[in-house]
Amino acid sequence: MLKTLLKKQMAEIFRNYFYDPKKNKMRSKGATIAFLVLYALLMVVVLGGIFAVLAVGICAPLAAGGMGWLYYLLMGLIAVFLGTFGSVFSTYSSLYLSKDNDLLLSMPIPVRCIMTARLLGVYLLGLMYSAVVIVPAVIVYWITAPVTAGTIVGGVLMVLIVSVIVMILSCLLGWVVARVSVHLKSKSLIVVIISLVFFGLYYFVCFNAYDLIEQLVLNAVTVGEKLMNSAYVLYIIGDCGAGGWLSMLYTTLAVAVLFILTS
């Protein structure tokens, strides 16, 4: 049942690739394949290539200076931003304002299966968008920095951590968007507003990317120290990708053992 519901959920998300709303009929197999191939090229080659180039530009100097965690933190934040924006619109419509709620609830389907399928749909969509950034970043780090078991596992953990954060933020922001859209006559208005904000931020970063990266690399130590002192959680997340997860695991286990022995 869960597999069927998840398949239905993903089919609704990518409905326009299979169905032509203007002609009110299913697209031909050739048109569907063409749309999917174009989408894959845009996501993997264009967007993935852009972020891979960005990763190459900042990975070597940061990794050489022992600041691999800052590299992962930066790329992770970009991945969270892109993943959340890419999935939030689908989240608010499929998770909070779904049109088939009454139909599904009238069937002998456990509510937990319905909710699990929808949350998995949100997770997979967020993973797809965030992976465009974080997967090239992980690969670039493996190529640039010394490869160890710690960095390999850390890179995989980084992908998982980013995807979970994206799902949580998508659910929270999707709820906000759903609440606001209920009070608007034109629900597409909020989509336009959020899209404009995103693209404004995107172009601002693009136009200032070179200067931002240059300043980051030149002041990596100072920036790193400030983050470690004021936002230690962010340091932990970045350090996990750079292979520091093993030492943190040992520390956590040691603290747990001491707590058990002294309690």
PDB file of C-alpha atoms in Angstrom:
ATOM      1  CA  MET A   1       0.000   0.000   0.000  1.00  0.00           C
ATOM      2  CA  LEU A   2       2.768   2.441   0.920  1.00  0.00           C
ATOM      3  CA  LYS A   3       4.540   1.798  -2.380  1.00  0.00           C
ATOM      4  CA  THR A   4       1.343   2.473  -4.326  1.00  0.00           C
ATOM      5  CA  LEU A   5       0.636   5.698  -2.433  1.00  0.00           C
ATOM      6  CA  LEU A   6       4.210   6.915  -2.910  1.00  0.00           C
ATOM      7  CA  LYS A   7       4.043   6.147  -6.626  1.00  0.00           C
ATOM      8  CA  LYS A   8       0.803   8.132  -6.817  1.00  0.00           C
ATOM      9  CA  GLN A   9       2.405  10.997  -4.892  1.00  0.00           C
ATOM     10  CA  MET A  10       5.397  11.230  -7.223  1.00  0.00           C
ATOM     11  CA  ALA A  11       3.146  10.942 -10.295  1.00  0.00           C
ATOM     12  CA  GLU A  12       1.187  13.967  -9.064  1.00  0.00           C
ATOM     13  CA  ILE A  13       4.373  15.973  -8.516  1.00  0.00           C
ATOM     14  CA  PHE A  14       5.601  15.293 -12.061  1.00  0.00           C
ATOM     15  CA  ARG A  15       2.119  15.259 -13.599  1.00  0.00           C
ATOM     16  CA  ASN A  16       2.871  17.921 -16.219  1.00  0.00           C
ATOM     17  CA  TYR A  17       5.544  15.704 -17.755  1.00  0.00           C
ATOM     18  CA  PHE A  18       2.934  13.069 -18.548  1.00  0.00           C
ATOM     19  CA  TYR A  19      -0.216  15.159 -19.002  1.00  0.00           C
ATOM     20  CA  ASP A  20      -0.871  18.225 -21.154  1.00  0.00           C
ATOM     21  CA  PRO A  21      -3.334  20.472 -19.245  1.00  0.00           C
ATOM     22  CA  LYS A  22      -3.891  22.737 -22.272  1.00  0.00           C
ATOM     23  CA  LYS A  23      -4.994  19.889 -24.529  1.00  0.00           C
ATOM     24  CA  ASN A  24      -6.521  17.973 -21.607  1.00  0.00           C
ATOM     25  CA  LYS A  25      -4.921  14.681 -22.621  1.00  0.00           C
ATOM     26  CA  MET A  26      -1.906  12.511 -21.910  1.00  0.00           C
ATOM     27  CA  ARG A  27       1.322  13.406 -23.663  1.00  0.00           C
ATOM     28  CA  SER A  28       2.799  11.011 -26.180  1.00  0.00           C
ATOM     29  CA  LYS A  29       5.545   8.695 -25.003  1.00  0.00           C
ATOM     30  CA  GLY A  30       8.095  10.570 -27.101  1.00  0.00           C
ATOM     31  CA  ALA A  31       7.081  13.953 -25.641  1.00  0.00           C
ATOM     32  CA  THR A  32       7.240  12.567 -22.103  1.00  0.00           C
ATOM     33  CA  ILE A  33      10.709  11.130 -22.643  1.00  0.00           C
ATOM     34  CA  ALA A  34      11.873  14.418 -24.197  1.00  0.00           C
ATOM     35  CA  PHE A  35      10.592  16.428 -21.211  1.00  0.00           C
ATOM     36  CA  LEU A  36      12.219  14.061 -18.724  1.00  0.00           C
ATOM     37  CA  VAL A  37      15.553  14.078 -20.586  1.00  0.00           C
ATOM     38  CA  LEU A  38      15.510  17.895 -20.779  1.00  0.00           C
ATOM     39  CA  TYR A  39      14.700  18.094 -17.074  1.00  0.00           C
ATOM     40  CA  ALA A  40      17.536  15.700 -16.237  1.00  0.00           C
ATOM     41  CA  LEU A  41      19.975  17.705 -18.375  1.00  0.00           C
ATOM     42  CA  LEU A  42      19.005  20.958 -16.675  1.00  0.00           C
ATOM     43  CA  MET A  43      19.262  19.460 -13.204  1.00  0.00           C
ATOM     44  CA  VAL A  44      22.359  17.293 -13.555  1.00  0.00           C
ATOM     45  CA  VAL A  45      24.421  18.966 -16.275  1.00  0.00           C
ATOM     46  CA  VAL A  46      23.531  22.663 -15.967  1.00  0.00           C
ATOM     47  CA  LEU A  47      22.799  23.139 -12.252  1.00  0.00           C
ATOM     48  CA  GLY A  48      25.055  20.298 -11.145  1.00  0.00           C
ATOM     49  CA  GLY A  49      27.854  21.664 -13.331  1.00  0.00           C
ATOM     50  CA  ILE A  50      27.478  25.175 -11.921  1.00  0.00           C
ATOM     51  CA  PHE A  51      27.777  23.989  -8.338  1.00  0.00           C
ATOM     52  CA  ALA A  52      30.583  21.582  -9.206  1.00  0.00           C
ATOM     53  CA  VAL A  53      32.601  24.524 -10.584  1.00  0.00           C
ATOM     54  CA  LEU A  54      31.854  26.471  -7.410  1.00  0.00           C
ATOM     55  CA  ALA A  55      32.996  23.517  -5.299  1.00  0.00           C
ATOM     56  CA  VAL A  56      36.239  23.178  -7.257  1.00  0.00           C
ATOM     57  CA  GLY A  57      36.994  26.852  -6.698  1.00  0.00           C
ATOM     58  CA  ILE A  58      36.779  26.747  -2.911  1.00  0.00           C
ATOM     59  CA  CYS A  59      37.547  23.156  -1.947  1.00  0.00           C
ATOM     60  CA  ALA A  60      41.316  23.052  -2.503  1.00  0.00           C
ATOM     61  CA  PRO A  61      42.286  26.144  -0.456  1.00  0.00           C
ATOM     62  CA  LEU A  62      39.916  25.312   2.401  1.00  0.00           C
ATOM     63  CA  ALA A  63      40.864  21.630   2.538  1.00  0.00           C
ATOM     64  CA  ALA A  64      44.581  22.491   2.400  1.00  0.00           C
ATOM     65  CA  GLY A  65      44.130  24.877   5.322  1.00  0.00           C
ATOM     66  CA  GLY A  66      42.375  22.257   7.445  1.00  0.00           C
ATOM     67  CA  MET A  67      39.025  23.982   6.937  1.00  0.00           C
ATOM     68  CA  GLY A  68      37.236  21.177   5.145  1.00  0.00           C
ATOM     69  CA  TRP A  69      34.344  21.546   7.583  1.00  0.00           C
ATOM     70  CA  LEU A  70      33.824  25.160   6.436  1.00  0.00           C
ATOM     71  CA  TYR A  71      33.719  23.987   2.819  1.00  0.00           C
ATOM     72  CA  TYR A  72      31.060  21.408   3.646  1.00  0.00           C
ATOM     73  CA  LEU A  73      29.124  23.922   5.719  1.00  0.00           C
ATOM     74  CA  LEU A  74      29.018  26.442   2.875  1.00  0.00           C
ATOM     75  CA  MET A  75      27.995  23.903   0.242  1.00  0.00           C
ATOM     76  CA  GLY A  76      25.545  22.336   2.674  1.00  0.00           C
ATOM     77  CA  LEU A  77      23.813  25.671   3.299  1.00  0.00           C
ATOM     78  CA  ILE A  78      23.493  26.258  -0.451  1.00  0.00           C
ATOM     79  CA  ALA A  79      22.064  22.746  -0.841  1.00  0.00           C
ATOM     80  CA  VAL A  80      19.546  23.364   1.958  1.00  0.00           C
ATOM     81  CA  PHE A  81      18.476  26.640   0.360  1.00  0.00           C
ATOM     82  CA  LEU A  82      17.991  25.144  -3.106  1.00  0.00           C
ATOM     83  CA  GLY A  83      16.374  21.958  -1.804  1.00  0.00           C
ATOM     84  CA  THR A  84      13.898  23.825   0.384  1.00  0.00           C
ATOM     85  CA  PHE A  85      12.889  26.233  -2.362  1.00  0.00           C
ATOM     86  CA  GLY A  86      12.557  23.419  -4.888  1.00  0.00           C
ATOM     87  CA  SER A  87      10.220  21.350  -2.722  1.00  0.00           C
ATOM     88  CA  VAL A  88       8.266  23.870  -0.643  1.00  0.00           C
ATOM     89  CA  PHE A  89       5.618  24.566  -3.292  1.00  0.00           C
ATOM     90  CA  SER A  90       4.920  20.895  -3.802  1.00  0.00           C
ATOM     91  CA  THR A  91       4.886  20.415  -0.031  1.00  0.00           C
ATOM     92  CA  TYR A  92       2.195  22.981   0.688  1.00  0.00           C
ATOM     93  CA  SER A  93      -0.115  21.621  -2.017  1.00  0.00           C
ATOM     94  CA  SER A  94       0.447  17.897  -1.505  1.00  0.00           C
ATOM     95  CA  LEU A  95       0.900  17.762   2.268  1.00  0.00           C
ATOM     96  CA  TYR A  96      -1.427  20.469   3.569  1.00  0.00           C
ATOM     97  CA  LEU A  97      -3.881  21.337   0.788  1.00  0.00           C
ATOM     98  CA  SER A  98      -4.206  18.039  -1.023  1.00  0.00           C
ATOM     99  CA  LYS A  99      -7.428  17.718  -3.020  1.00  0.00           C
ATOM    100  CA  ASP A 100      -7.776  13.973  -2.517  1.00  0.00           C
ATOM    101  CA  ASN A 101      -7.787  13.931   1.293  1.00  0.00           C
ATOM    102  CA  ASP A 102     -11.471  13.071   1.562  1.00  0.00           C
ATOM    103  CA  LEU A 103     -11.180  10.365  -1.085  1.00  0.00           C
ATOM    104  CA  LEU A 104      -8.208   8.657   0.554  1.00  0.00           C
ATOM    105  CA  LEU A 105      -9.630   8.923   4.067  1.00  0.00           C
ATOM    106  CA  SER A 106     -12.886   7.335   2.877  1.00  0.00           C
ATOM    107  CA  MET A 107     -10.938   4.242   1.787  1.00  0.00           C
ATOM    108  CA  PRO A 108      -9.693   1.499   4.111  1.00  0.00           C
ATOM    109  CA  ILE A 109      -6.186   2.987   4.118  1.00  0.00           C
ATOM    110  CA  PRO A 110      -4.404   3.638   7.427  1.00  0.00           C
ATOM    111  CA  VAL A 111      -3.796   7.339   8.014  1.00  0.00           C
ATOM    112  CA  ARG A 112      -0.166   6.599   8.885  1.00  0.00           C
ATOM    113  CA  CYS A 113       0.362   5.150   5.385  1.00  0.00           C
ATOM    114  CA  ILE A 114      -1.072   8.268   3.751  1.00  0.00           C
ATOM    115  CA  MET A 115       1.080  10.585   5.862  1.00  0.00           C
ATOM    116  CA  THR A 116       4.205   8.453   5.422  1.00  0.00           C
ATOM    117  CA  ALA A 117       3.785   8.410   1.634  1.00  0.00           C
ATOM    118  CA  ARG A 118       3.360  12.176   1.520  1.00  0.00           C
ATOM    119  CA  LEU A 119       6.327  12.822   3.798  1.00  0.00           C
ATOM    120  CA  LEU A 120       8.441  10.471   1.696  1.00  0.00           C
ATOM    121  CA  GLY A 121       7.357  12.411  -1.382  1.00  0.00           C
ATOM    122  CA  VAL A 122       8.505  15.644   0.267  1.00  0.00           C
ATOM    123  CA  TYR A 123      11.775  14.006   1.304  1.00  0.00           C
ATOM    124  CA  LEU A 124      12.543  12.584  -2.148  1.00  0.00           C
ATOM    125  CA  LEU A 125      11.791  15.854  -3.917  1.00  0.00           C
ATOM    126  CA  GLY A 126      13.960  17.808  -1.471  1.00  0.00           C
ATOM    127  CA  LEU A 127      16.700  15.201  -1.833  1.00  0.00           C
ATOM    128  CA  MET A 128      16.600  15.554  -5.600  1.00  0.00           C
ATOM    129  CA  TYR A 129      17.096  19.327  -5.492  1.00  0.00           C
ATOM    130  CA  SER A 130      19.645  19.379  -2.673  1.00  0.00           C
ATOM    131  CA  ALA A 131      21.636  16.554  -4.280  1.00  0.00           C
ATOM    132  CA  VAL A 132      22.321  18.836  -7.266  1.00  0.00           C
ATOM    133  CA  VAL A 133      24.551  20.834  -4.907  1.00  0.00           C
ATOM    134  CA  ILE A 134      25.766  18.492  -2.192  1.00  0.00           C
ATOM    135  CA  VAL A 135      26.598  15.421  -4.308  1.00  0.00           C
ATOM    136  CA  PRO A 136      29.021  17.318  -6.606  1.00  0.00           C
ATOM    137  CA  ALA A 137      30.458  18.967  -3.474  1.00  0.00           C
ATOM    138  CA  VAL A 138      31.125  15.571  -1.882  1.00  0.00           C
ATOM    139  CA  ILE A 139      32.694  14.181  -5.065  1.00  0.00           C
ATOM    140  CA  VAL A 140      34.933  17.240  -5.438  1.00  0.00           C
ATOM    141  CA  TYR A 141      36.069  16.883  -1.821  1.00  0.00           C
ATOM    142  CA  TRP A 142      36.878  13.197  -2.324  1.00  0.00           C
ATOM    143  CA  ILE A 143      38.952  14.098  -5.385  1.00  0.00           C
ATOM    144  CA  THR A 144      40.706  17.080  -3.793  1.00  0.00           C
ATOM    145  CA  ALA A 145      41.323  15.994  -0.198  1.00  0.00           C
ATOM    146  CA  PRO A 146      42.921  12.739   1.005  1.00  0.00           C
ATOM    147  CA  VAL A 147      40.344   9.953   0.831  1.00  0.00           C
ATOM    148  CA  THR A 148      39.841   7.978   4.024  1.00  0.00           C
ATOM    149  CA  ALA A 149      37.073   5.821   5.423  1.00  0.00           C
ATOM    150  CA  GLY A 150      36.091   8.791   7.568  1.00  0.00           C
ATOM    151  CA  THR A 151      35.729  11.207   4.645  1.00  0.00           C
ATOM    152  CA  ILE A 152      33.776   8.659   2.592  1.00  0.00           C
ATOM    153  CA  VAL A 153      31.286   7.938   5.367  1.00  0.00           C
ATOM    154  CA  GLY A 154      31.228  11.634   6.276  1.00  0.00           C
ATOM    155  CA  GLY A 155      30.278  12.611   2.726  1.00  0.00           C
ATOM    156  CA  VAL A 156      27.400  10.132   2.702  1.00  0.00           C
ATOM    157  CA  LEU A 157      26.250  11.365   6.112  1.00  0.00           C
ATOM    158  CA  MET A 158      26.394  14.951   4.842  1.00  0.00           C
ATOM    159  CA  VAL A 159      24.005  14.118   2.003  1.00  0.00           C
ATOM    160  CA  LEU A 160      21.601  12.492   4.475  1.00  0.00           C
ATOM    161  CA  ILE A 161      21.833  15.341   6.998  1.00  0.00           C
ATOM    162  CA  VAL A 162      21.161  17.963   4.334  1.00  0.00           C
ATOM    163  CA  SER A 163      18.187  16.017   2.964  1.00  0.00           C
ATOM    164  CA  VAL A 164      16.620  15.665   6.425  1.00  0.00           C
ATOM    165  CA  ILE A 165      17.080  19.384   7.160  1.00  0.00           C
ATOM    166  CA  VAL A 166      15.495  20.196   3.799  1.00  0.00           C
ATOM    167  CA  MET A 167      12.489  18.003   4.576  1.00  0.00           C
ATOM    168  CA  ILE A 168      11.978  19.646   7.981  1.00  0.00           C
ATOM    169  CA  LEU A 169      12.245  23.169   6.557  1.00  0.00           C
ATOM    170  CA  SER A 170       9.996  22.269   3.609  1.00  0.00           C
ATOM    171  CA  CYS A 171       7.314  21.002   5.983  1.00  0.00           C
ATOM    172  CA  LEU A 172       7.539  24.123   8.160  1.00  0.00           C
ATOM    173  CA  LEU A 173       7.603  26.621   5.282  1.00  0.00           C
ATOM    174  CA  GLY A 174       4.999  24.619   3.375  1.00  0.00           C
ATOM    175  CA  TRP A 175       2.667  25.011   6.357  1.00  0.00           C
ATOM    176  CA  VAL A 176       3.260  28.778   6.372  1.00  0.00           C
ATOM    177  CA  VAL A 177       2.628  29.014   2.613  1.00  0.00           C
ATOM    178  CA  ALA A 178      -0.542  26.926   2.951  1.00  0.00           C
ATOM    179  CA  ARG A 179      -1.846  29.115   5.794  1.00  0.00           C
ATOM    180  CA  VAL A 180      -1.215  32.296   3.817  1.00  0.00           C
ATOM    181  CA  SER A 181      -2.607  30.955   0.534  1.00  0.00           C
ATOM    182  CA  VAL A 182      -5.904  30.015   2.207  1.00  0.00           C
ATOM    183  CA  HIS A 183      -6.571  33.718   2.796  1.00  0.00           C
ATOM    184  CA  LEU A 184      -5.631  34.804  -0.723  1.00  0.00           C
ATOM    185  CA  LYS A 185      -8.058  34.911  -3.617  1.00  0.00           C
ATOM    186  CA  SER A 186      -5.282  34.060  -6.050  1.00  0.00           C
ATOM    187  CA  LYS A 187      -3.114  31.264  -4.630  1.00  0.00           C
ATOM    188  CA  SER A 188      -0.632  31.716  -7.449  1.00  0.00           C
ATOM    189  CA  LEU A 189       0.213  35.167  -6.056  1.00  0.00           C
ATOM    190  CA  ILE A 190       2.183  33.748  -3.139  1.00  0.00           C
ATOM    191  CA  VAL A 191       4.074  31.447  -5.520  1.00  0.00           C
ATOM    192  CA  VAL A 192       5.036  34.465  -7.639  1.00  0.00           C
ATOM    193  CA  ILE A 193       6.137  36.464  -4.579  1.00  0.00           C
ATOM    194  CA  ILE A 194       8.291  33.692  -3.147  1.00  0.00           C
ATOM    195  CA  SER A 195       9.749  32.983  -6.581  1.00  0.00           C
ATOM    196  CA  LEU A 196      10.701  36.642  -7.017  1.00  0.00           C
ATOM    197  CA  VAL A 197      12.372  36.672  -3.603  1.00  0.00           C
ATOM    198  CA  PHE A 198      14.308  33.514  -4.435  1.00  0.00           C
ATOM    199  CA  PHE A 199      15.498  34.727  -7.825  1.00  0.00           C
ATOM    200  CA  GLY A 200      16.426  38.098  -6.329  1.00  0.00           C
ATOM    201  CA  LEU A 201      18.618  36.370  -3.772  1.00  0.00           C
ATOM    202  CA  TYR A 202      19.954  34.000  -6.421  1.00  0.00           C
ATOM    203  CA  TYR A 203      21.082  36.779  -8.761  1.00  0.00           C
ATOM    204  CA  PHE A 204      22.509  38.777  -5.865  1.00  0.00           C
ATOM    205  CA  VAL A 205      24.675  35.796  -4.904  1.00  0.00           C
ATOM    206  CA  CYS A 206      25.643  35.152  -8.537  1.00  0.00           C
ATOM    207  CA  PHE A 207      26.759  38.728  -9.143  1.00  0.00           C
ATOM    208  CA  ASN A 208      28.717  38.799  -5.899  1.00  0.00           C
ATOM    209  CA  ALA A 209      29.861  35.164  -5.864  1.00  0.00           C
ATOM    210  CA  TYR A 210      33.463  35.806  -6.889  1.00  0.00           C
ATOM    211  CA  ASP A 211      34.007  38.505  -4.263  1.00  0.00           C
ATOM    212  CA  LEU A 212      32.248  36.446  -1.594  1.00  0.00           C
ATOM    213  CA  ILE A 213      34.338  33.351  -2.323  1.00  0.00           C
ATOM    214  CA  GLU A 214      37.567  35.360  -2.449  1.00  0.00           C
ATOM    215  CA  GLN A 215      36.835  37.009   0.898  1.00  0.00           C
ATOM    216  CA  LEU A 216      35.856  33.660   2.400  1.00  0.00           C
ATOM    217  CA  VAL A 217      39.076  31.969   1.313  1.00  0.00           C
ATOM    218  CA  LEU A 218      41.233  34.883   2.442  1.00  0.00           C
ATOM    219  CA  ASN A 219      39.534  35.076   5.833  1.00  0.00           C
ATOM    220  CA  ALA A 220      38.728  31.386   6.291  1.00  0.00           C
ATOM    221  CA  VAL A 221      40.470  31.111   9.659  1.00  0.00           C
ATOM    222  CA  THR A 222      38.741  34.171  11.096  1.00  0.00           C
ATOM    223  CA  VAL A 223      35.335  33.129   9.765  1.00  0.00           C
ATOM    224  CA  GLY A 224      35.877  29.590  11.027  1.00  0.00           C
ATOM    225  CA  GLU A 225      36.788  30.743  14.529  1.00  0.00           C
ATOM    226  CA  LYS A 226      33.727  32.991  14.735  1.00  0.00           C
ATOM    227  CA  LEU A 227      31.447  30.167  13.641  1.00  0.00           C
ATOM    228  CA  MET A 228      33.004  27.729  16.102  1.00  0.00           C
ATOM    229  CA  ASN A 229      32.519  30.200  18.938  1.00  0.00           C
ATOM    230  CA  SER A 230      29.033  31.464  18.075  1.00  0.00           C
ATOM    231  CA  ALA A 231      27.417  28.632  16.085  1.00  0.00           C
ATOM    232  CA  TYR A 232      29.044  25.387  17.192  1.00  0.00           C
ATOM    233  CA  VAL A 233      26.209  23.274  15.780  1.00  0.00           C
ATOM    234  CA  LEU A 234      27.056  24.503  12.283  1.00  0.00           C
ATOM    235  CA  TYR A 235      30.682  23.544  12.862  1.00  0.00           C
ATOM    236  CA  ILE A 236      29.619  20.043  13.909  1.00  0.00           C
ATOM    237  CA  ILE A 237      27.510  19.621  10.767  1.00  0.00           C
ATOM    238  CA  GLY A 238      30.358  20.717   8.504  1.00  0.00           C
ATOM    239  CA  ASP A 239      32.940  18.667  10.388  1.00  0.00           C
ATOM    240  CA  CYS A 240      30.807  15.577   9.956  1.00  0.00           C
ATOM    241  CA  GLY A 241      31.276  15.755   6.178  1.00  0.00           C
ATOM    242  CA  ALA A 242      34.999  16.383   6.477  1.00  0.00           C
ATOM    243  CA  GLY A 243      35.469  13.141   8.426  1.00  0.00           C
ATOM    244  CA  GLY A 244      35.175  14.483  11.969  1.00  0.00           C
ATOM    245  CA  TRP A 245      32.092  12.349  12.595  1.00  0.00           C
ATOM    246  CA  LEU A 246      34.262   9.531  13.952  1.00  0.00           C
ATOM    247  CA  SER A 247      35.879  11.638  16.678  1.00  0.00           C
ATOM    248  CA  MET A 248      32.484  13.094  17.585  1.00  0.00           C
ATOM    249  CA  LEU A 249      31.085   9.577  17.827  1.00  0.00           C
ATOM    250  CA  TYR A 250      33.890   8.541  20.176  1.00  0.00           C
ATOM    251  CA  THR A 251      33.313  11.653  22.275  1.00  0.00           C
ATOM    252  CA  THR A 252      29.575  10.993  22.461  1.00  0.00           C
ATOM    253  CA  LEU A 253      30.128   7.372  23.464  1.00  0.00           C
ATOM    254  CA  ALA A 254      32.682   8.409  26.095  1.00  0.00           C
ATOM    255  CA  VAL A 255      30.261  10.952  27.568  1.00  0.00           C
ATOM    256  CA  ALA A 256      27.473   8.373  27.558  1.00  0.00           C
ATOM    257  CA  VAL A 257      29.661   5.808  29.337  1.00  0.00           C
ATOM    258  CA  LEU A 258      30.728   8.371  31.953  1.00  0.00           C
ATOM    259  CA  PHE A 259      27.098   9.381  32.494  1.00  0.00           C
ATOM    260  CA  ILE A 260      26.075   5.726  33.007  1.00  0.00           C
ATOM    261  CA  LEU A 261      28.948   5.036  35.379  1.00  0.00           C
ATOM    262  CA  THR A 262      28.295   8.118  37.497  1.00  0.00           C
ATOM    263  CA  SER A 263      24.515   7.827  37.609  1.00  0.00           C
TER     264      SER A 263
END
